[in-house]
Short mmCIF file of N, CA and C in Angstrom, two decimals:
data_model
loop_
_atom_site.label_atom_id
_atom_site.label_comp_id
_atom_site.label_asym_id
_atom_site.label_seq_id
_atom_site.Cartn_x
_atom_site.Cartn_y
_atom_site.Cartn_z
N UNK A 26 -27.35 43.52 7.30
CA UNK A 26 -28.12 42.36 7.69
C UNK A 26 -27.99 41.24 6.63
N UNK A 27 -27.82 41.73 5.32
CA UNK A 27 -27.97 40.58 4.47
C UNK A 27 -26.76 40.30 4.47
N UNK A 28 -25.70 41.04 4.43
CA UNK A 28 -24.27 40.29 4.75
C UNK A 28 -24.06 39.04 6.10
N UNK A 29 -24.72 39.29 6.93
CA UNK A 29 -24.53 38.67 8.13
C UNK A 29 -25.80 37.64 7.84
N UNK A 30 -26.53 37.29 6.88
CA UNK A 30 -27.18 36.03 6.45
C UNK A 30 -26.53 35.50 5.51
N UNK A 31 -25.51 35.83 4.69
CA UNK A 31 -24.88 34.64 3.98
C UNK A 31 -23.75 34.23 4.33
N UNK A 32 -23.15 35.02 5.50
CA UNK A 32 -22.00 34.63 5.51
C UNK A 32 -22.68 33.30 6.81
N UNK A 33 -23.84 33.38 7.62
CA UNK A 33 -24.07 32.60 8.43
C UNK A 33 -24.19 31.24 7.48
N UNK A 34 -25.02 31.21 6.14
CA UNK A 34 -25.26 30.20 4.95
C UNK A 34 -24.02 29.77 5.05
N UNK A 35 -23.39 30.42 4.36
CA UNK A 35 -21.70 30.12 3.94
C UNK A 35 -21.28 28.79 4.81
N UNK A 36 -21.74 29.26 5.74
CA UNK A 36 -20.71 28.26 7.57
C UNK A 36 -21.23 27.29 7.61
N UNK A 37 -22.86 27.51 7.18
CA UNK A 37 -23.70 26.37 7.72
C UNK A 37 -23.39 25.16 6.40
N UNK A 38 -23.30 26.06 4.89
CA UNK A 38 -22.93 24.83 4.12
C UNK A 38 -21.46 24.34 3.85
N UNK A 39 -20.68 24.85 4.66
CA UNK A 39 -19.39 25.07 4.43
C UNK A 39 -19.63 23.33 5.68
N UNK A 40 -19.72 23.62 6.73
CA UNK A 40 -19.78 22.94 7.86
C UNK A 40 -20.49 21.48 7.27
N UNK A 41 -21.42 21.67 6.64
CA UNK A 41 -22.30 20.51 6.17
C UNK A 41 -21.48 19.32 5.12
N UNK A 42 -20.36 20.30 4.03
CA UNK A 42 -19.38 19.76 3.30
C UNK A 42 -18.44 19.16 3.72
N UNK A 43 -17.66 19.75 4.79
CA UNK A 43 -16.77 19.51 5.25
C UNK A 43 -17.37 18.23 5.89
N UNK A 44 -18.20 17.86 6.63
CA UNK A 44 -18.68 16.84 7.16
C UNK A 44 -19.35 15.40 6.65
N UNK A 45 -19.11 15.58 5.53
CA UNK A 45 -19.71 15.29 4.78
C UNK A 45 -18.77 13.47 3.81
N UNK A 46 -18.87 12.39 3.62
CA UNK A 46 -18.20 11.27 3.90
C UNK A 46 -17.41 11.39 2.38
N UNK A 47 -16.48 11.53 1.22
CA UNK A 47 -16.07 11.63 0.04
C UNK A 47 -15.34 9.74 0.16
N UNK A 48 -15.59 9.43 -1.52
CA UNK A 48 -14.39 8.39 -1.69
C UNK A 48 -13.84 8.34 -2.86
N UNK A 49 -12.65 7.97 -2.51
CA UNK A 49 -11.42 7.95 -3.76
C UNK A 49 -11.07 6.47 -3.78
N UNK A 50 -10.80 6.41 -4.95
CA UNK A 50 -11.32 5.26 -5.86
C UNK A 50 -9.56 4.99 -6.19
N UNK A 51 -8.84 3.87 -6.03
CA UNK A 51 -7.49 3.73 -6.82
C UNK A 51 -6.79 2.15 -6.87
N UNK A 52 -6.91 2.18 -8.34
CA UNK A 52 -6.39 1.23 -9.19
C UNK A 52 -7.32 0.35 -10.18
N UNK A 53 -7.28 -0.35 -10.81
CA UNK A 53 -7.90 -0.83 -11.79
C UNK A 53 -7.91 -2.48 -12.31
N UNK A 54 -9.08 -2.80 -11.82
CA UNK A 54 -9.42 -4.72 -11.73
C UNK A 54 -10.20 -4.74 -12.96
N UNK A 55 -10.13 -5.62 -14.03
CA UNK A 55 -10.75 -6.30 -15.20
C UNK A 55 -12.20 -6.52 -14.48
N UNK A 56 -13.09 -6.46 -15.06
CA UNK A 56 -14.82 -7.09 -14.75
C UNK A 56 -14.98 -8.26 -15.34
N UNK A 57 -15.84 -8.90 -15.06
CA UNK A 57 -15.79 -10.63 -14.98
C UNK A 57 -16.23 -10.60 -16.52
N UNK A 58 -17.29 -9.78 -17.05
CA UNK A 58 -17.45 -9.69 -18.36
C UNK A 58 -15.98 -9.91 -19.50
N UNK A 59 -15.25 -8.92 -18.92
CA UNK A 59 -13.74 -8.34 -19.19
C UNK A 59 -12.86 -9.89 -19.53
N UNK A 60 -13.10 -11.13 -17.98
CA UNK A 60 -12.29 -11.93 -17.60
C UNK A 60 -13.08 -12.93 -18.63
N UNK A 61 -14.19 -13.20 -18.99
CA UNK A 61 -14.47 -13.79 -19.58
C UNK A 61 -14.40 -14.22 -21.15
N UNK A 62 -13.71 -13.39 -21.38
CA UNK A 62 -13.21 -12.90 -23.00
C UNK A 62 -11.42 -13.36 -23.09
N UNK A 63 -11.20 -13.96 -21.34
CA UNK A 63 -9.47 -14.69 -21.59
C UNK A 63 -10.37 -15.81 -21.69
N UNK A 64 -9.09 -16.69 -22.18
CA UNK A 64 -9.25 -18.46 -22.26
C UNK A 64 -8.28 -18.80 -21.69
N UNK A 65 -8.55 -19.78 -20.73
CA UNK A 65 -7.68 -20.41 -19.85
C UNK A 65 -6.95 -21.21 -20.50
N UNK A 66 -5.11 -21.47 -20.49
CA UNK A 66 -4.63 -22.65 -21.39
C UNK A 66 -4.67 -22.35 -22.84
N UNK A 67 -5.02 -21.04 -23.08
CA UNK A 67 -4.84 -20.22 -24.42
C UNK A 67 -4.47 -18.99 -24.76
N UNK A 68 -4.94 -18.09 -24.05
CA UNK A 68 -4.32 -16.89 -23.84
C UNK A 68 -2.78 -16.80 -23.17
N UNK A 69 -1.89 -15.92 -23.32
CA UNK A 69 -0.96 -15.67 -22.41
C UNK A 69 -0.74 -14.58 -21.76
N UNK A 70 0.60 -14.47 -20.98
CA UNK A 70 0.62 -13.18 -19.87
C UNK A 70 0.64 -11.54 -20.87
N UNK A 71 1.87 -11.86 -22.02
CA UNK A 71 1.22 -10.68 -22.99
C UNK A 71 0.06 -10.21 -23.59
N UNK A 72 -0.87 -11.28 -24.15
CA UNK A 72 -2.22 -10.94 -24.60
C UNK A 72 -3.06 -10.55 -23.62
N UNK A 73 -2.96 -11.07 -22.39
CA UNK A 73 -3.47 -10.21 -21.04
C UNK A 73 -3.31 -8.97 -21.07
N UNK A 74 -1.82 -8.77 -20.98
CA UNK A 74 -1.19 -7.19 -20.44
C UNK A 74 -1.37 -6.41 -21.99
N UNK A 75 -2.01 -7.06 -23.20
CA UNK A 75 -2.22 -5.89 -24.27
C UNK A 75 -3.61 -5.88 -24.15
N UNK A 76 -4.41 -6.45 -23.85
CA UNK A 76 -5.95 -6.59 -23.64
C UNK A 76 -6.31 -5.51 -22.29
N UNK A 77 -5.62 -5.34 -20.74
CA UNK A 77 -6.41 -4.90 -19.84
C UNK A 77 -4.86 -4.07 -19.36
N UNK A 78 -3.83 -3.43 -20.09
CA UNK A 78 -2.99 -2.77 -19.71
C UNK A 78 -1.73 -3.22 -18.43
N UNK A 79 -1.11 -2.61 -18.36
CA UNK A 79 -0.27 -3.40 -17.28
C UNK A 79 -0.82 -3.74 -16.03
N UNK A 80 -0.17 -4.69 -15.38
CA UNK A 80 -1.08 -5.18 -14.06
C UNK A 80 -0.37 -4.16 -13.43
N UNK A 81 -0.81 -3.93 -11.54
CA UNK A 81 -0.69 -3.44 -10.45
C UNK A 81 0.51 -3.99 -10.06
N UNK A 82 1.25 -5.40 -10.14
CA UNK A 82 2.05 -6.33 -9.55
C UNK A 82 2.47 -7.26 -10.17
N UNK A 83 3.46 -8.10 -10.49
CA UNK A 83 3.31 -8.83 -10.76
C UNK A 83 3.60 -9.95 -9.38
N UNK A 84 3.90 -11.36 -10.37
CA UNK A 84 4.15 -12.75 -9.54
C UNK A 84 5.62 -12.06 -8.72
N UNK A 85 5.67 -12.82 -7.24
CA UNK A 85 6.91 -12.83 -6.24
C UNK A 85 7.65 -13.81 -6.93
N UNK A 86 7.57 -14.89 -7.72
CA UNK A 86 8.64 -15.56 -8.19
C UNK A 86 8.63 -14.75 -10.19
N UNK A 87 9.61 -14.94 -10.78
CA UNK A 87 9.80 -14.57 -12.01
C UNK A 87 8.36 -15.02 -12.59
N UNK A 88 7.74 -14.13 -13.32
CA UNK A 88 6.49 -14.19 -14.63
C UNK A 88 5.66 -15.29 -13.55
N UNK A 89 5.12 -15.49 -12.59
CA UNK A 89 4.21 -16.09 -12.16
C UNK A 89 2.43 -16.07 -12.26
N UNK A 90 2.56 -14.91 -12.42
CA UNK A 90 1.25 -14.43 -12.45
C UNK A 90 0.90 -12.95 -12.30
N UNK A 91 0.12 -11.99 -12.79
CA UNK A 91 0.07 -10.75 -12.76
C UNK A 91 -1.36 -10.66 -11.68
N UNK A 92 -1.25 -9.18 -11.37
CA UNK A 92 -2.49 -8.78 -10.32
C UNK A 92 -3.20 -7.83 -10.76
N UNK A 93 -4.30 -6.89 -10.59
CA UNK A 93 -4.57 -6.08 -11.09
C UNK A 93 -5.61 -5.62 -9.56
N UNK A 94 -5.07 -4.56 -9.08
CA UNK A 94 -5.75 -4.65 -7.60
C UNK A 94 -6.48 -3.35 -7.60
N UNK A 95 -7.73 -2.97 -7.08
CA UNK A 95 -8.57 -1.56 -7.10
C UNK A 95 -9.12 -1.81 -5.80
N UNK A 96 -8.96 -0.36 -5.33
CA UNK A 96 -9.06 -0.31 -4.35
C UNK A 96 -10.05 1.06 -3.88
N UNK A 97 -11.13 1.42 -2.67
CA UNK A 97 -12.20 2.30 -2.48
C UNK A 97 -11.77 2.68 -1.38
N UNK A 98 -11.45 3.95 -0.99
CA UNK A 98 -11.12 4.63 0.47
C UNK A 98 -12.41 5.37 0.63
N UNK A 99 -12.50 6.06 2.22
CA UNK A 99 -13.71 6.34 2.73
C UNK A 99 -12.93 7.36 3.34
N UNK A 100 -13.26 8.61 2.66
CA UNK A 100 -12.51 9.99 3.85
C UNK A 100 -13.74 10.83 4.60
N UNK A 101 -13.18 10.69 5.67
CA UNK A 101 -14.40 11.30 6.66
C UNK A 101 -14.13 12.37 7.30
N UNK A 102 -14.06 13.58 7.16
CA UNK A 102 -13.77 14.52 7.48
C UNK A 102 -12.48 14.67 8.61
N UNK A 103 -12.46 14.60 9.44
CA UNK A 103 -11.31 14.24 10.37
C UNK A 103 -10.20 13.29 10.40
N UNK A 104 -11.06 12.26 10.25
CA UNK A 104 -10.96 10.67 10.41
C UNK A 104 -9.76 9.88 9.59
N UNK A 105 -8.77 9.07 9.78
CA UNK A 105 -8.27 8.87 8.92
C UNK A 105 -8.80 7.71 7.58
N UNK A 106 -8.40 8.11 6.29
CA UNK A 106 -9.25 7.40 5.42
C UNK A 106 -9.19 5.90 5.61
N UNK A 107 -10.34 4.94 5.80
CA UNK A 107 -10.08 3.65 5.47
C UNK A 107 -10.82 3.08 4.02
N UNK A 108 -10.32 1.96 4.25
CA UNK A 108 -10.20 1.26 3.22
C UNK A 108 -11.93 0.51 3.10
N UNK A 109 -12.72 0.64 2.28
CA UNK A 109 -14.06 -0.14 2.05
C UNK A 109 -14.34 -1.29 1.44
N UNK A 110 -13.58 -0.99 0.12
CA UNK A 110 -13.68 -2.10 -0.55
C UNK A 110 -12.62 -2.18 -1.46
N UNK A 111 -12.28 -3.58 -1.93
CA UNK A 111 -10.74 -4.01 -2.26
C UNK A 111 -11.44 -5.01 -3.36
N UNK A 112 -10.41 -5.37 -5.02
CA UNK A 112 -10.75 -6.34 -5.40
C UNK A 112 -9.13 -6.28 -5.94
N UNK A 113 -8.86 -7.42 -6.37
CA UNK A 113 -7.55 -8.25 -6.45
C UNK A 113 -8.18 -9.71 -7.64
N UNK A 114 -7.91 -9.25 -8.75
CA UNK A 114 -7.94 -10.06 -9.84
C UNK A 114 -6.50 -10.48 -10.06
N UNK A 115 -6.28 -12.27 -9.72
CA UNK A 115 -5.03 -12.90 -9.94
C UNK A 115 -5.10 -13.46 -10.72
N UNK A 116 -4.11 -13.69 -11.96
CA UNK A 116 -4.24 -14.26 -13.42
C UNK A 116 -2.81 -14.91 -12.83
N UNK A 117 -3.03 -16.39 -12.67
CA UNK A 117 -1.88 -17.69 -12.59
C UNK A 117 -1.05 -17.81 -14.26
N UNK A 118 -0.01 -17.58 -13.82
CA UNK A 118 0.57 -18.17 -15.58
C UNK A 118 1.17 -19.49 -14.92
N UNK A 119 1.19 -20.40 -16.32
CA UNK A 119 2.42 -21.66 -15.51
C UNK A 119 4.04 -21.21 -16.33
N UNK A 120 5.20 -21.58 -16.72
CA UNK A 120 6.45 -21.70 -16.93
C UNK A 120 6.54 -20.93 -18.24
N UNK A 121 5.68 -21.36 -19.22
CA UNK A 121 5.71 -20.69 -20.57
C UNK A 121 5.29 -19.72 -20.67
N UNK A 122 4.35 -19.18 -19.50
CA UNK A 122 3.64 -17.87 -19.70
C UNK A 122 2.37 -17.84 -20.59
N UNK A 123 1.73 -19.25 -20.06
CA UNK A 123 0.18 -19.30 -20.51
C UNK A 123 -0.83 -18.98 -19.34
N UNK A 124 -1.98 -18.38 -19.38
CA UNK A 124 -2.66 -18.23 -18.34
C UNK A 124 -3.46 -19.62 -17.60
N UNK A 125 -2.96 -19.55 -16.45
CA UNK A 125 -3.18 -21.39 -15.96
C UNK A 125 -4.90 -21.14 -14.91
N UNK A 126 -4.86 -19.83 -14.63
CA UNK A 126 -6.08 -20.06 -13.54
C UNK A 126 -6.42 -18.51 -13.46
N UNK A 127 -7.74 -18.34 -13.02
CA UNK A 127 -7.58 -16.55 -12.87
C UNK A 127 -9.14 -16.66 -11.66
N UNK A 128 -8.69 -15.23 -10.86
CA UNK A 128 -9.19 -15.86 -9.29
C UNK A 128 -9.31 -14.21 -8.86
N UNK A 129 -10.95 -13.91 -8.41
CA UNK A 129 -11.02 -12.86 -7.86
C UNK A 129 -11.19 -13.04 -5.84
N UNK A 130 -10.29 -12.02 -5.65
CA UNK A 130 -10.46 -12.06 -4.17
C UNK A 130 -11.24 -10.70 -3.48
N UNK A 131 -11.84 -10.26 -2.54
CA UNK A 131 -12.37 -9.25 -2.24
C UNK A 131 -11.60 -8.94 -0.54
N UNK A 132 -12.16 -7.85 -0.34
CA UNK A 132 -11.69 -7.41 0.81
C UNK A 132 -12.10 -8.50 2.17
N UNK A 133 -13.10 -9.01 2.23
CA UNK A 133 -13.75 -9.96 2.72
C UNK A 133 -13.04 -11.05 2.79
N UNK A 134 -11.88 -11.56 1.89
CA UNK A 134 -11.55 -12.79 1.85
C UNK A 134 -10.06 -12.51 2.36
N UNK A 135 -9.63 -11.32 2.44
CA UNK A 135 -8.30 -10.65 3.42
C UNK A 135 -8.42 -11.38 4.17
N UNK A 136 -7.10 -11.67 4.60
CA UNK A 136 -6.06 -11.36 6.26
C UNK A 136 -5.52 -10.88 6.43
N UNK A 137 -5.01 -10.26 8.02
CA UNK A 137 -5.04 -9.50 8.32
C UNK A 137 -3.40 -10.28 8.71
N UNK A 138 -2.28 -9.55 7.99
CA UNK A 138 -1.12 -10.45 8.29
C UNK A 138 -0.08 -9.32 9.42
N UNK A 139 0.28 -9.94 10.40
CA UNK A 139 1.07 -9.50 11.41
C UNK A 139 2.19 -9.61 10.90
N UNK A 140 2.93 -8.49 10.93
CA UNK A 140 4.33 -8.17 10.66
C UNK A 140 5.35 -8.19 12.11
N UNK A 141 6.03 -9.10 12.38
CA UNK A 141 7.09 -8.81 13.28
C UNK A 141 8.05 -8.04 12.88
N UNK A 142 7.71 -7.08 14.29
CA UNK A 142 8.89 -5.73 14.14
C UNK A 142 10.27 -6.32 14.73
N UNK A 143 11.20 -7.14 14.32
CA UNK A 143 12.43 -7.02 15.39
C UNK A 143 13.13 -5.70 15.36
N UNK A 144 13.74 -5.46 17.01
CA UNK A 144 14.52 -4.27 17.03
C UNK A 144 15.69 -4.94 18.00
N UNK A 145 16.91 -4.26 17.43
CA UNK A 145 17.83 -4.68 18.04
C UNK A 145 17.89 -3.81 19.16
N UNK A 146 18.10 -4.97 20.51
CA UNK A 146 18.54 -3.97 21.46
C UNK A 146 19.80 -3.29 21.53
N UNK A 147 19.55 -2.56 22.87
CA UNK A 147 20.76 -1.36 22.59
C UNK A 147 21.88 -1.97 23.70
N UNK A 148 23.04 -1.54 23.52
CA UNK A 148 23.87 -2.06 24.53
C UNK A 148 24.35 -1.28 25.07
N UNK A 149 23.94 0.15 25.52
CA UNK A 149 24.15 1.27 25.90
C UNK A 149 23.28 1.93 26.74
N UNK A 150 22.44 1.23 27.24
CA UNK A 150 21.37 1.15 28.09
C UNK A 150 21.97 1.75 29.47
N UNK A 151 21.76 2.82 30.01
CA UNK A 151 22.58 3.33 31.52
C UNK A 151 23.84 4.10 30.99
N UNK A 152 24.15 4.45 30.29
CA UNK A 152 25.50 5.02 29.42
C UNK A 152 25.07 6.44 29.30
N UNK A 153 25.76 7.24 29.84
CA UNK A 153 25.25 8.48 29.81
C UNK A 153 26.23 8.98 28.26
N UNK A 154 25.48 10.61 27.82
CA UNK A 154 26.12 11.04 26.47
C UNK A 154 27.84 10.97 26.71
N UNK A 155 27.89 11.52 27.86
CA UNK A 155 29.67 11.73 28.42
C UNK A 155 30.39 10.90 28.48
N UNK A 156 29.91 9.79 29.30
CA UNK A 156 30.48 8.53 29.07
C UNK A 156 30.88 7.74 28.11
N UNK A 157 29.63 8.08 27.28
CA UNK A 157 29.46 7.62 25.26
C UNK A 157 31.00 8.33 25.07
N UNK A 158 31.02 9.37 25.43
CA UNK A 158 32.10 10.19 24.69
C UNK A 158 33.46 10.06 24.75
N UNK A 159 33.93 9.85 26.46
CA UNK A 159 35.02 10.20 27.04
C UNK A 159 35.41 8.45 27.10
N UNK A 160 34.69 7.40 26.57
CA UNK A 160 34.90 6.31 27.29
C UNK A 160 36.01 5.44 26.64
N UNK A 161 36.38 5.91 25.52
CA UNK A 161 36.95 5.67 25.01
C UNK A 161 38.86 6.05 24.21
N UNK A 162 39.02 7.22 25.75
CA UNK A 162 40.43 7.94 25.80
C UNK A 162 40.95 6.95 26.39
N UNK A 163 40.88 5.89 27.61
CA UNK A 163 41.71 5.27 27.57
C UNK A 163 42.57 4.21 27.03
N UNK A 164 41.56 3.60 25.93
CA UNK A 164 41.70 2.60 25.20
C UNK A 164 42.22 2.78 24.00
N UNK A 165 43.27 3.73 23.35
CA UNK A 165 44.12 3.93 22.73
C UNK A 165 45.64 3.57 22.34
N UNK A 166 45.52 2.45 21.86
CA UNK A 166 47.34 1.91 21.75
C UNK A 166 47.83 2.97 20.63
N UNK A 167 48.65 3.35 20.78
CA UNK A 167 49.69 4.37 20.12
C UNK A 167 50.80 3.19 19.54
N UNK A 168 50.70 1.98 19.83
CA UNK A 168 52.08 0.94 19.49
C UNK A 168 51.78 0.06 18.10
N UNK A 169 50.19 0.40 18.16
CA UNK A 169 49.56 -0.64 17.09
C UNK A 169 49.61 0.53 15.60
N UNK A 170 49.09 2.19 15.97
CA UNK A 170 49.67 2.95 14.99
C UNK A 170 50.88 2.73 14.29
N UNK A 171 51.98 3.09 15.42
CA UNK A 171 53.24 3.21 14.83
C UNK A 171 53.71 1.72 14.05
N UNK A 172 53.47 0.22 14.76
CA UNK A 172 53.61 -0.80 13.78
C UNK A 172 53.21 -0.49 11.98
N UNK A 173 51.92 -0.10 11.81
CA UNK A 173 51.56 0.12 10.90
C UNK A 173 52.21 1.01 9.80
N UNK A 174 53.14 2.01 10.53
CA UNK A 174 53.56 3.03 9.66
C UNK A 174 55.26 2.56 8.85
#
């Protein structure tokens, strides 16, 4: 009897865990405290990256600016994990690699950017495998080989 009461426990807290909402936490944004200790137009992109470690990203054009992005997932037992909360600290350098502007964004201030999928169509559309295969015995010059040799 007492076996058959914990193993019922077991299920019931086993069931309760499993159900239960976890979040994982990944990457690492400076705190405004943190940001407040750069000087704009005095600091540069190295004294940044030795002060708060390497960024997440850097600038799409050469030394533009570094990112430092953290990010909060929500795993729900089944469910696939989403995303809760997002912060994205952008540090602007200008040409010399001084820090020109620095700019927090949140998940809130996202868009939501549409990616066009092109796919090339197929030109084989109605072409059976055999046809794929055989379609191409007659179209063999034997005259264009032998030129070559």
């Amino acid at each position: 009897m007492h076996l058959f009461k914990a193993t019922v426990i077991a299920a019931a807290v086993f069931t309760v865990t499993a159900c239960s909402e976890r979040f994982r936490n990944h990457g690492y944004a400076p705190t405004d405290g943190d940001l407040a200790e750069v000087a704009v137009g005095v600091d540069t992109r190295d004294s940044v990256i030795e002060r708060f470690g390497p960024p997440t990203t850097g600038g799409v054009r050469t030394d533009s600016g570094i990112y430092y992005v953290q990010s909060q997932f929500r795993l729900y037992a089944y469910q696939a994990p989403s995303e809760v909360d997002r912060e994205v600290v952008a540090i602007s350098t200008d040409a010399d690699g001084v820090v020109s502007n620095i700019e927090r964004f949140t998940l809130e201030d996202g868009q939501v950017v549409a990616l066009s999928r092109r796919v090339t169509d197929s030109n084989i559309e109605g072409v059976s495998f055999l046809s794929q295969l055989l379609g191409n015995l007659g179209n063999f010059d034997t005259g264009s080989v032998l030129d070559d040799a």
